[in-house]
């Protein structure tokens, strides 16, 4: 297996971290009003504009503290007020990559190996189109789970498997493919910007028509949140998005171009599908986001120098679903679907499911006071559980995922432990309560924590 930092759904985790950094730092700088947009450096708006005024004193009080964290990983010190959050858990946000799961169905059925690799790359790229939001999702508590059926025939399961450091794991499958994710994130606070680095690993396994299994590994680019202190805040993603076919040695390398002055090359991607000998076979180009036009990806056969062959029309492999206009949080229709019980398995979901979080529910209903109080209660309960666990078993055992031993050399490259899905544990999960049941990812009874 390739020892590479990699991502897929962890992009949702990382960009959620970017959102928290945007909002936290923006609230700290003492501005009378900050507009968070999808604008580039020229300030041209092409996305949802969010006003964060009305909290001037809080902003002024926080900035002196933040100056101490220049050059450091700021995510370890953040505690975000609910008025800067969106009514989603990070576990749900990670599932947004499944909006384009049909690309994996097409890849599994595709006989051409290069086009198959391009389709898997389009799947990896597609989640960026929905992840420009700068509201912060709720941090999952240890033991929190999320289950859904994002598409017909697809099962998706995620769980927060570690709290210090924060790590989430996810698994999805259909009869044509499997998806496995271990997700974490690092950040670097630079004063007026913050760099976001997804770490962990994502593997995708396709079942080809011949019955052969083909494995892919995704390595994402980094993201940067610009203008945290001065100017309009916006998010850019740049660098190499690489998808390796571990089975054949072929790969796709996409250059996600940094946004230049006046929005030049904003969202643009360009690269090649290459064979094991690193010879270009397909020219791949498009955009990872935007509004008009939205994200898209096309391929075209190319010569040995990488030039598209004359007389051959480009093939469209992906086009982003248009975003709804005027949505309060900038949610896509798919994000709303993931947030509802409509996406839940027909058998129901456990009491630990993210949909049941009382802070998330209160925020969704527009009750900020109740959301803030519920968030404090959830966080305090988690701290009490940790104290109890350290004095008792000292260990936390995730419900659906098991720790996967890996060589130390691979651990150093990935910068996190790996977790793998336990299908037997999933099949033996308890009967879910009804939809009105209270949120309960907890290990101990509340009376035992007194």
Short mmCIF file of C-alpha atoms in Angstrom, two decimals:
data_model
loop_
_atom_site.label_atom_id
_atom_site.label_comp_id
_atom_site.label_asym_id
_atom_site.label_seq_id
_atom_site.Cartn_x
_atom_site.Cartn_y
_atom_site.Cartn_z
CA UNK A 1 0.00 0.00 0.00
CA UNK A 2 1.28 3.46 -0.84
CA UNK A 3 2.70 5.38 2.14
CA UNK A 4 1.23 8.75 1.19
CA UNK A 5 -0.72 11.39 2.99
CA UNK A 6 -4.05 11.25 1.33
CA UNK A 7 -7.60 12.43 1.45
CA UNK A 8 -11.08 12.28 0.09
CA UNK A 9 -13.75 12.84 2.66
CA UNK A 10 -11.00 14.19 4.86
CA UNK A 11 -11.20 17.25 2.61
CA UNK A 12 -14.47 18.00 4.28
CA UNK A 13 -12.77 17.65 7.66
CA UNK A 14 -9.90 19.92 6.60
CA UNK A 15 -12.05 22.59 5.02
CA UNK A 16 -14.27 22.50 8.07
CA UNK A 17 -11.13 23.31 10.01
CA UNK A 18 -10.46 26.14 7.59
CA UNK A 19 -13.94 27.45 8.24
CA UNK A 20 -13.41 27.44 11.97
CA UNK A 21 -10.17 29.31 11.57
CA UNK A 22 -11.81 31.90 9.30
CA UNK A 23 -14.61 32.57 11.70
CA UNK A 24 -12.63 32.42 14.91
CA UNK A 25 -9.90 34.76 13.76
CA UNK A 26 -12.34 37.05 12.00
CA UNK A 27 -14.29 37.39 15.23
CA UNK A 28 -11.10 38.32 17.03
CA UNK A 29 -9.76 41.14 14.91
CA UNK A 30 -12.03 43.92 16.17
CA UNK A 31 -13.64 44.80 12.83
CA UNK A 32 -17.06 46.44 12.85
CA UNK A 33 -18.17 44.09 10.08
CA UNK A 34 -16.51 41.28 8.17
CA UNK A 35 -17.83 39.78 4.97
CA UNK A 36 -16.86 36.18 4.33
CA UNK A 37 -17.21 35.37 0.65
CA UNK A 38 -15.94 33.11 -2.07
CA UNK A 39 -14.24 36.07 -3.67
CA UNK A 40 -10.73 36.04 -5.06
CA UNK A 41 -8.06 38.66 -4.41
CA UNK A 42 -9.81 41.19 -6.64
CA UNK A 43 -12.78 41.13 -4.26
CA UNK A 44 -15.29 40.00 -6.91
CA UNK A 45 -18.09 38.10 -5.23
CA UNK A 46 -19.09 34.75 -6.65
CA UNK A 47 -20.60 33.13 -3.58
CA UNK A 48 -22.67 33.57 -0.43
CA UNK A 49 -21.90 36.70 1.61
CA UNK A 50 -22.15 36.31 5.37
CA UNK A 51 -22.17 39.25 7.76
CA UNK A 52 -20.62 38.60 11.17
CA UNK A 53 -21.32 41.94 12.82
CA UNK A 54 -22.78 42.47 16.29
CA UNK A 55 -19.96 40.91 18.33
CA UNK A 56 -17.38 43.71 18.41
CA UNK A 57 -16.28 43.36 22.04
CA UNK A 58 -15.72 39.62 21.71
CA UNK A 59 -13.54 40.18 18.64
CA UNK A 60 -11.40 42.81 20.33
CA UNK A 61 -10.87 40.62 23.39
CA UNK A 62 -9.71 37.57 21.40
CA UNK A 63 -7.13 39.07 19.04
CA UNK A 64 -4.34 39.67 21.62
CA UNK A 65 -4.47 35.96 22.49
CA UNK A 66 -4.31 34.84 18.88
CA UNK A 67 -1.07 36.71 18.24
CA UNK A 68 0.66 34.13 20.44
CA UNK A 69 -0.13 31.37 17.93
CA UNK A 70 1.65 32.68 14.85
CA UNK A 71 3.26 29.77 13.03
CA UNK A 72 1.42 27.19 15.15
CA UNK A 73 -1.42 24.71 14.70
CA UNK A 74 -4.31 26.91 15.83
CA UNK A 75 -6.96 24.18 15.69
CA UNK A 76 -5.83 22.76 19.01
CA UNK A 77 -6.81 25.97 20.85
CA UNK A 78 -10.10 26.91 19.23
CA UNK A 79 -13.47 27.01 20.94
CA UNK A 80 -16.01 28.38 18.51
CA UNK A 81 -19.20 30.26 19.50
CA UNK A 82 -22.36 28.89 17.89
CA UNK A 83 -23.10 32.08 15.95
CA UNK A 84 -20.10 31.19 13.77
CA UNK A 85 -21.21 27.61 13.16
CA UNK A 86 -23.36 25.68 10.73
CA UNK A 87 -25.87 23.01 11.85
CA UNK A 88 -23.74 20.07 10.71
CA UNK A 89 -21.29 17.82 12.50
CA UNK A 90 -17.91 17.32 10.85
CA UNK A 91 -18.86 13.65 10.42
CA UNK A 92 -21.75 14.77 8.22
CA UNK A 93 -19.58 17.24 6.33
CA UNK A 94 -17.12 14.45 5.54
CA UNK A 95 -19.97 12.57 3.84
CA UNK A 96 -20.45 15.33 1.27
CA UNK A 97 -17.89 13.58 -0.94
CA UNK A 98 -20.63 11.01 -1.58
CA UNK A 99 -22.66 13.53 -3.59
CA UNK A 100 -20.91 12.23 -6.70
CA UNK A 101 -20.69 8.55 -5.73
CA UNK A 102 -22.12 7.63 -9.13
CA UNK A 103 -18.67 8.46 -10.53
CA UNK A 104 -17.33 5.38 -8.76
CA UNK A 105 -20.14 3.30 -10.27
CA UNK A 106 -19.13 4.57 -13.71
CA UNK A 107 -15.45 3.95 -12.96
CA UNK A 108 -16.13 0.35 -11.95
CA UNK A 109 -17.97 -0.24 -15.24
CA UNK A 110 -15.43 1.63 -17.43
CA UNK A 111 -13.26 -0.72 -19.52
CA UNK A 112 -10.67 1.92 -20.45
CA UNK A 113 -8.09 2.05 -17.64
CA UNK A 114 -7.14 5.70 -18.23
CA UNK A 115 -10.74 6.90 -18.31
CA UNK A 116 -11.41 4.84 -15.21
CA UNK A 117 -8.63 6.67 -13.39
CA UNK A 118 -10.03 10.01 -14.57
CA UNK A 119 -13.43 9.15 -13.11
CA UNK A 120 -11.91 8.31 -9.72
CA UNK A 121 -10.05 11.64 -9.90
CA UNK A 122 -13.30 13.47 -10.64
CA UNK A 123 -14.81 11.84 -7.55
CA UNK A 124 -11.87 13.11 -5.46
CA UNK A 125 -12.22 16.61 -6.92
CA UNK A 126 -15.99 16.86 -6.67
CA UNK A 127 -16.21 17.43 -2.93
CA UNK A 128 -14.39 20.77 -3.26
CA UNK A 129 -17.36 22.25 -5.10
CA UNK A 130 -19.45 22.03 -1.91
CA UNK A 131 -16.74 22.88 0.59
CA UNK A 132 -16.23 26.61 0.13
CA UNK A 133 -18.46 27.34 3.09
CA UNK A 134 -16.67 29.12 5.91
CA UNK A 135 -19.09 28.36 8.74
CA UNK A 136 -17.67 25.90 11.25
CA UNK A 137 -19.29 22.45 11.65
CA UNK A 138 -19.59 21.01 15.15
CA UNK A 139 -16.57 19.03 16.32
CA UNK A 140 -17.64 15.39 16.83
CA UNK A 141 -17.41 14.09 20.38
CA UNK A 142 -15.69 10.79 21.04
CA UNK A 143 -18.07 7.98 20.14
CA UNK A 144 -20.27 10.13 17.92
CA UNK A 145 -21.39 8.27 14.80
CA UNK A 146 -23.08 9.08 11.53
CA UNK A 147 -24.83 6.62 9.23
CA UNK A 148 -26.58 7.36 5.97
CA UNK A 149 -27.59 6.00 2.59
CA UNK A 150 -26.37 8.87 0.41
CA UNK A 151 -27.32 7.13 -2.84
CA UNK A 152 -29.43 4.06 -3.61
CA UNK A 153 -27.40 0.96 -2.77
CA UNK A 154 -24.70 2.90 -0.90
CA UNK A 155 -24.01 2.55 2.83
CA UNK A 156 -21.92 5.22 4.59
CA UNK A 157 -20.66 5.00 8.19
CA UNK A 158 -18.44 7.45 10.10
CA UNK A 159 -17.26 7.62 13.70
CA UNK A 160 -15.07 9.85 15.86
CA UNK A 161 -12.44 7.34 16.97
CA UNK A 162 -10.06 9.63 18.86
CA UNK A 163 -10.43 12.93 20.70
CA UNK A 164 -6.78 13.78 21.48
CA UNK A 165 -5.65 13.97 18.75
CA UNK A 166 -8.97 14.38 16.90
CA UNK A 167 -9.35 11.61 14.32
CA UNK A 168 -12.41 10.43 12.43
CA UNK A 169 -12.83 7.29 10.36
CA UNK A 170 -15.34 6.56 7.60
CA UNK A 171 -16.37 3.68 5.38
CA UNK A 172 -18.72 3.41 2.44
CA UNK A 173 -19.56 0.63 0.04
CA UNK A 174 -21.82 -0.51 -2.76
CA UNK A 175 -21.75 -3.71 -4.74
CA UNK A 176 -19.21 -2.06 -7.11
CA UNK A 177 -16.75 -0.29 -4.82
CA UNK A 178 -15.47 0.33 -1.29
CA UNK A 179 -14.25 3.56 0.30
CA UNK A 180 -12.06 3.75 3.42
CA UNK A 181 -10.95 6.90 5.21
CA UNK A 182 -8.88 7.91 8.23
CA UNK A 183 -9.11 11.67 8.60
CA UNK A 184 -7.20 14.26 10.58
CA UNK A 185 -5.94 17.78 9.90
CA UNK A 186 -3.07 20.16 10.64
CA UNK A 187 -3.12 23.93 10.35
CA UNK A 188 -0.55 26.70 10.43
CA UNK A 189 -1.62 30.18 11.51
CA UNK A 190 0.26 32.88 9.58
CA UNK A 191 -1.36 36.02 10.96
CA UNK A 192 -3.41 37.15 7.96
CA UNK A 193 -3.83 33.65 6.55
CA UNK A 194 -3.98 30.05 7.69
CA UNK A 195 -2.74 26.97 5.85
CA UNK A 196 -4.78 23.78 6.11
CA UNK A 197 -3.14 20.39 5.53
CA UNK A 198 -5.32 17.25 5.33
CA UNK A 199 -3.54 14.25 6.79
CA UNK A 200 -4.57 10.60 6.96
CA UNK A 201 -5.37 8.17 4.15
CA UNK A 202 -8.14 7.42 1.71
CA UNK A 203 -8.35 4.17 -0.25
CA UNK A 204 -10.91 3.29 -2.92
CA UNK A 205 -11.36 -0.23 -4.23
CA UNK A 206 -13.29 -0.86 -7.46
CA UNK A 207 -14.79 -4.21 -8.43
CA UNK A 208 -14.31 -4.44 -12.21
CA UNK A 209 -16.66 -6.37 -14.54
CA UNK A 210 -14.07 -9.16 -14.68
CA UNK A 211 -14.29 -9.54 -10.89
CA UNK A 212 -10.79 -8.13 -10.47
CA UNK A 213 -10.30 -5.61 -7.65
CA UNK A 214 -8.43 -2.38 -8.33
CA UNK A 215 -7.21 -0.09 -5.51
CA UNK A 216 -6.67 3.66 -5.60
CA UNK A 217 -5.12 6.12 -3.18
CA UNK A 218 -5.92 9.86 -3.03
CA UNK A 219 -3.46 12.59 -2.02
CA UNK A 220 -5.13 16.03 -1.75
CA UNK A 221 -3.75 19.54 -2.22
CA UNK A 222 -3.63 22.05 0.62
CA UNK A 223 -6.02 24.92 1.25
CA UNK A 224 -5.32 28.44 2.44
CA UNK A 225 -7.69 30.90 4.06
CA UNK A 226 -6.69 34.40 2.96
CA UNK A 227 -7.26 37.79 4.59
CA UNK A 228 -8.11 36.72 8.10
CA UNK A 229 -7.26 40.13 9.53
CA UNK A 230 -7.24 42.63 6.65
CA UNK A 231 -9.47 42.41 3.58
CA UNK A 232 -12.21 40.06 2.53
CA UNK A 233 -11.81 36.49 3.68
CA UNK A 234 -11.71 33.81 1.00
CA UNK A 235 -10.54 30.21 0.62
CA UNK A 236 -8.22 28.88 -2.08
CA UNK A 237 -7.10 25.33 -2.78
CA UNK A 238 -3.88 24.74 -4.66
CA UNK A 239 -1.09 22.27 -5.29
CA UNK A 240 -1.18 18.71 -6.54
CA UNK A 241 -4.23 16.48 -6.34
CA UNK A 242 -2.87 13.02 -7.07
CA UNK A 243 -4.72 9.75 -7.51
CA UNK A 244 -2.57 6.61 -7.72
CA UNK A 245 -3.82 3.30 -9.01
CA UNK A 246 -1.92 1.00 -6.66
CA UNK A 247 -2.82 -2.04 -8.76
CA UNK A 248 -1.31 -0.83 -12.04
CA UNK A 249 1.14 1.92 -11.12
CA UNK A 250 -0.68 4.48 -13.28
CA UNK A 251 -1.69 7.80 -11.79
CA UNK A 252 -3.45 11.10 -12.37
CA UNK A 253 -1.73 14.30 -11.29
CA UNK A 254 -3.81 17.48 -11.31
CA UNK A 255 -2.31 20.91 -10.70
CA UNK A 256 -4.85 22.96 -8.73
CA UNK A 257 -3.74 26.44 -9.65
CA UNK A 258 -3.44 29.17 -7.02
CA UNK A 259 -5.72 32.11 -7.59
CA UNK A 260 -3.81 35.03 -9.09
CA UNK A 261 -4.49 38.74 -9.21
CA UNK A 262 -7.97 39.76 -10.37
CA UNK A 263 -9.12 36.15 -10.02
CA UNK A 264 -6.78 34.78 -12.68
CA UNK A 265 -6.93 30.96 -12.80
CA UNK A 266 -9.42 30.92 -9.91
CA UNK A 267 -10.57 27.29 -9.37
CA UNK A 268 -8.68 26.00 -12.43
CA UNK A 269 -7.13 22.52 -12.57
CA UNK A 270 -4.99 20.92 -15.24
CA UNK A 271 -2.98 17.73 -15.51
CA UNK A 272 -2.57 14.25 -16.96
CA UNK A 273 -3.43 10.64 -16.52
CA UNK A 274 -0.12 8.82 -16.94
CA UNK A 275 0.84 5.18 -17.25
CA UNK A 276 3.34 3.39 -15.02
CA UNK A 277 6.19 4.72 -17.18
CA UNK A 278 4.93 8.27 -16.45
CA UNK A 279 3.92 8.79 -20.08
CA UNK A 280 0.85 11.06 -20.48
CA UNK A 281 -2.25 9.31 -21.85
CA UNK A 282 -5.07 11.76 -21.12
CA UNK A 283 -5.08 15.52 -20.75
CA UNK A 284 -7.40 16.50 -17.90
CA UNK A 285 -8.70 20.02 -17.23
CA UNK A 286 -11.52 21.90 -15.56
CA UNK A 287 -12.47 23.77 -12.38
CA UNK A 288 -12.93 22.56 -8.82
CA UNK A 289 -15.52 25.17 -7.87
CA UNK A 290 -17.24 28.41 -8.73
CA UNK A 291 -20.78 29.45 -9.50
CA UNK A 292 -21.08 30.40 -13.16
CA UNK A 293 -19.82 28.13 -14.55
CA UNK A 294 -19.59 25.66 -11.69
CA UNK A 295 -17.03 22.90 -11.19
CA UNK A 296 -16.38 20.52 -14.05
CA UNK A 297 -13.75 18.15 -15.45
CA UNK A 298 -13.05 16.96 -19.00
CA UNK A 299 -10.52 14.58 -20.55
CA UNK A 300 -8.93 14.40 -23.98
CA UNK A 301 -6.50 11.93 -25.52
CA UNK A 302 -3.02 13.40 -25.83
CA UNK A 303 0.29 12.64 -27.56
CA UNK A 304 3.59 11.74 -25.91
CA UNK A 305 4.31 15.43 -25.26
CA UNK A 306 0.98 15.87 -23.51
CA UNK A 307 -0.68 17.88 -26.28
CA UNK A 308 -4.36 17.06 -26.92
CA UNK A 309 -4.77 15.15 -30.17
CA UNK A 310 -6.43 17.05 -32.98
CA UNK A 311 -9.86 15.99 -34.13
CA UNK A 312 -10.89 14.41 -30.84
CA UNK A 313 -13.57 16.11 -28.77
CA UNK A 314 -13.08 16.43 -25.00
CA UNK A 315 -15.07 14.00 -22.86
CA UNK A 316 -16.98 15.41 -19.90
CA UNK A 317 -16.46 13.25 -16.80
CA UNK A 318 -17.97 15.48 -14.10
CA UNK A 319 -20.10 18.61 -13.68
CA UNK A 320 -21.01 20.02 -10.26
CA UNK A 321 -24.64 20.26 -9.22
CA UNK A 322 -25.74 23.93 -9.20
CA UNK A 323 -25.86 25.45 -5.71
CA UNK A 324 -29.15 26.76 -4.31
CA UNK A 325 -29.39 30.54 -4.15
CA UNK A 326 -29.99 32.36 -0.89
CA UNK A 327 -29.32 29.45 1.45
CA UNK A 328 -28.50 30.79 4.94
CA UNK A 329 -25.43 28.61 5.34
CA UNK A 330 -24.58 28.06 1.69
CA UNK A 331 -25.67 24.42 1.92
CA UNK A 332 -26.11 22.36 -1.21
CA UNK A 333 -29.28 20.31 -1.59
CA UNK A 334 -27.19 17.25 -0.84
CA UNK A 335 -25.94 18.77 2.44
CA UNK A 336 -29.55 19.37 3.50
CA UNK A 337 -30.33 15.75 2.61
CA UNK A 338 -27.43 14.46 4.69
CA UNK A 339 -28.64 16.55 7.62
CA UNK A 340 -32.12 15.07 7.57
CA UNK A 341 -33.43 11.70 8.71
CA UNK A 342 -34.44 11.13 5.07
CA UNK A 343 -30.85 10.03 4.40
CA UNK A 344 -30.82 7.63 7.37
CA UNK A 345 -30.87 3.87 6.80
CA UNK A 346 -34.35 2.38 6.81
CA UNK A 347 -33.45 0.54 10.02
CA UNK A 348 -32.81 3.86 11.79
CA UNK A 349 -29.74 5.35 13.47
CA UNK A 350 -28.18 4.93 16.88
CA UNK A 351 -28.52 7.36 19.77
CA UNK A 352 -24.91 8.39 19.04
CA UNK A 353 -25.82 9.70 15.56
CA UNK A 354 -24.79 13.27 14.75
CA UNK A 355 -28.31 14.22 13.64
CA UNK A 356 -29.43 13.89 17.27
CA UNK A 357 -26.94 16.41 18.72
CA UNK A 358 -29.00 18.93 20.72
CA UNK A 359 -26.69 21.84 19.85
CA UNK A 360 -26.92 21.07 16.15
CA UNK A 361 -30.71 20.72 16.31
CA UNK A 362 -31.14 24.01 18.22
CA UNK A 363 -28.92 25.87 15.74
CA UNK A 364 -30.88 24.41 12.83
CA UNK A 365 -34.04 25.76 14.46
CA UNK A 366 -32.47 29.20 14.85
CA UNK A 367 -32.28 29.18 18.67
CA UNK A 368 -28.74 30.43 19.32
CA UNK A 369 -29.12 30.59 23.09
CA UNK A 370 -30.29 26.99 23.30
CA UNK A 371 -27.57 25.90 20.85
CA UNK A 372 -24.85 27.57 22.90
CA UNK A 373 -26.10 26.04 26.15
CA UNK A 374 -26.39 22.59 24.58
CA UNK A 375 -22.90 22.86 23.09
CA UNK A 376 -21.45 23.65 26.52
CA UNK A 377 -23.34 20.72 28.05
CA UNK A 378 -22.05 18.30 25.38
CA UNK A 379 -18.46 19.51 25.80
CA UNK A 380 -18.61 19.31 29.61
CA UNK A 381 -20.09 15.80 29.44
CA UNK A 382 -17.24 14.76 27.16
CA UNK A 383 -14.68 16.13 29.63
CA UNK A 384 -16.39 14.32 32.51
CA UNK A 385 -16.39 11.08 30.52
CA UNK A 386 -12.69 11.45 29.84
CA UNK A 387 -11.90 11.97 33.54
CA UNK A 388 -13.98 8.92 34.44
CA UNK A 389 -12.36 6.79 31.74
CA UNK A 390 -8.83 7.76 32.79
CA UNK A 391 -9.67 6.69 36.31
CA UNK A 392 -11.27 3.42 35.22
CA UNK A 393 -10.47 1.55 32.01
CA UNK A 394 -8.18 4.17 30.48
CA UNK A 395 -9.24 2.96 27.04
CA UNK A 396 -11.91 3.91 24.54
CA UNK A 397 -13.10 1.29 22.08
CA UNK A 398 -14.80 2.64 18.94
CA UNK A 399 -18.01 0.93 17.89
CA UNK A 400 -17.43 0.42 14.15
CA UNK A 401 -13.67 0.82 13.59
CA UNK A 402 -10.56 -0.94 14.83
CA UNK A 403 -7.01 0.33 15.11
CA UNK A 404 -4.91 -0.89 12.18
CA UNK A 405 -1.26 -1.60 13.01
CA UNK A 406 1.15 -0.04 10.50
CA UNK A 407 4.95 0.24 10.36
CA UNK A 408 6.38 3.23 12.20
CA UNK A 409 7.85 4.50 8.94
CA UNK A 410 4.36 4.69 7.43
CA UNK A 411 2.99 6.25 10.62
CA UNK A 412 5.57 9.03 10.34
CA UNK A 413 4.57 9.76 6.74
CA UNK A 414 0.82 9.71 7.39
CA UNK A 415 1.19 11.61 10.69
CA UNK A 416 -1.71 9.67 12.19
CA UNK A 417 -2.74 6.15 13.16
CA UNK A 418 -5.04 4.25 10.79
CA UNK A 419 -8.46 2.78 11.53
CA UNK A 420 -10.31 0.15 9.52
CA UNK A 421 -14.00 -0.70 9.34
CA UNK A 422 -15.25 -3.66 11.40
CA UNK A 423 -18.04 -5.12 9.26
CA UNK A 424 -18.96 -7.72 11.88
CA UNK A 425 -19.46 -5.03 14.53
CA UNK A 426 -21.61 -3.05 12.13
CA UNK A 427 -23.77 -6.08 11.35
CA UNK A 428 -24.23 -6.73 15.07
CA UNK A 429 -25.09 -3.15 16.09
CA UNK A 430 -28.00 -2.76 18.52
CA UNK A 431 -31.51 -1.92 17.40
CA UNK A 432 -31.74 1.86 16.91
CA UNK A 433 -34.15 3.89 19.07
CA UNK A 434 -36.87 6.02 17.49
CA UNK A 435 -36.06 9.36 15.88
CA UNK A 436 -37.03 11.31 19.03
CA UNK A 437 -34.41 9.62 21.23
CA UNK A 438 -31.83 11.84 22.95
CA UNK A 439 -28.24 12.09 21.71
CA UNK A 440 -26.07 9.61 23.61
CA UNK A 441 -22.60 8.60 22.45
CA UNK A 442 -21.59 8.19 26.08
CA UNK A 443 -19.77 5.31 27.72
CA UNK A 444 -20.99 5.95 31.28
CA UNK A 445 -24.33 6.73 32.90
CA UNK A 446 -24.62 10.36 33.94
CA UNK A 447 -25.13 9.34 37.58
CA UNK A 448 -21.72 7.63 37.57
CA UNK A 449 -20.00 10.90 36.61
CA UNK A 450 -21.05 12.84 39.70
#
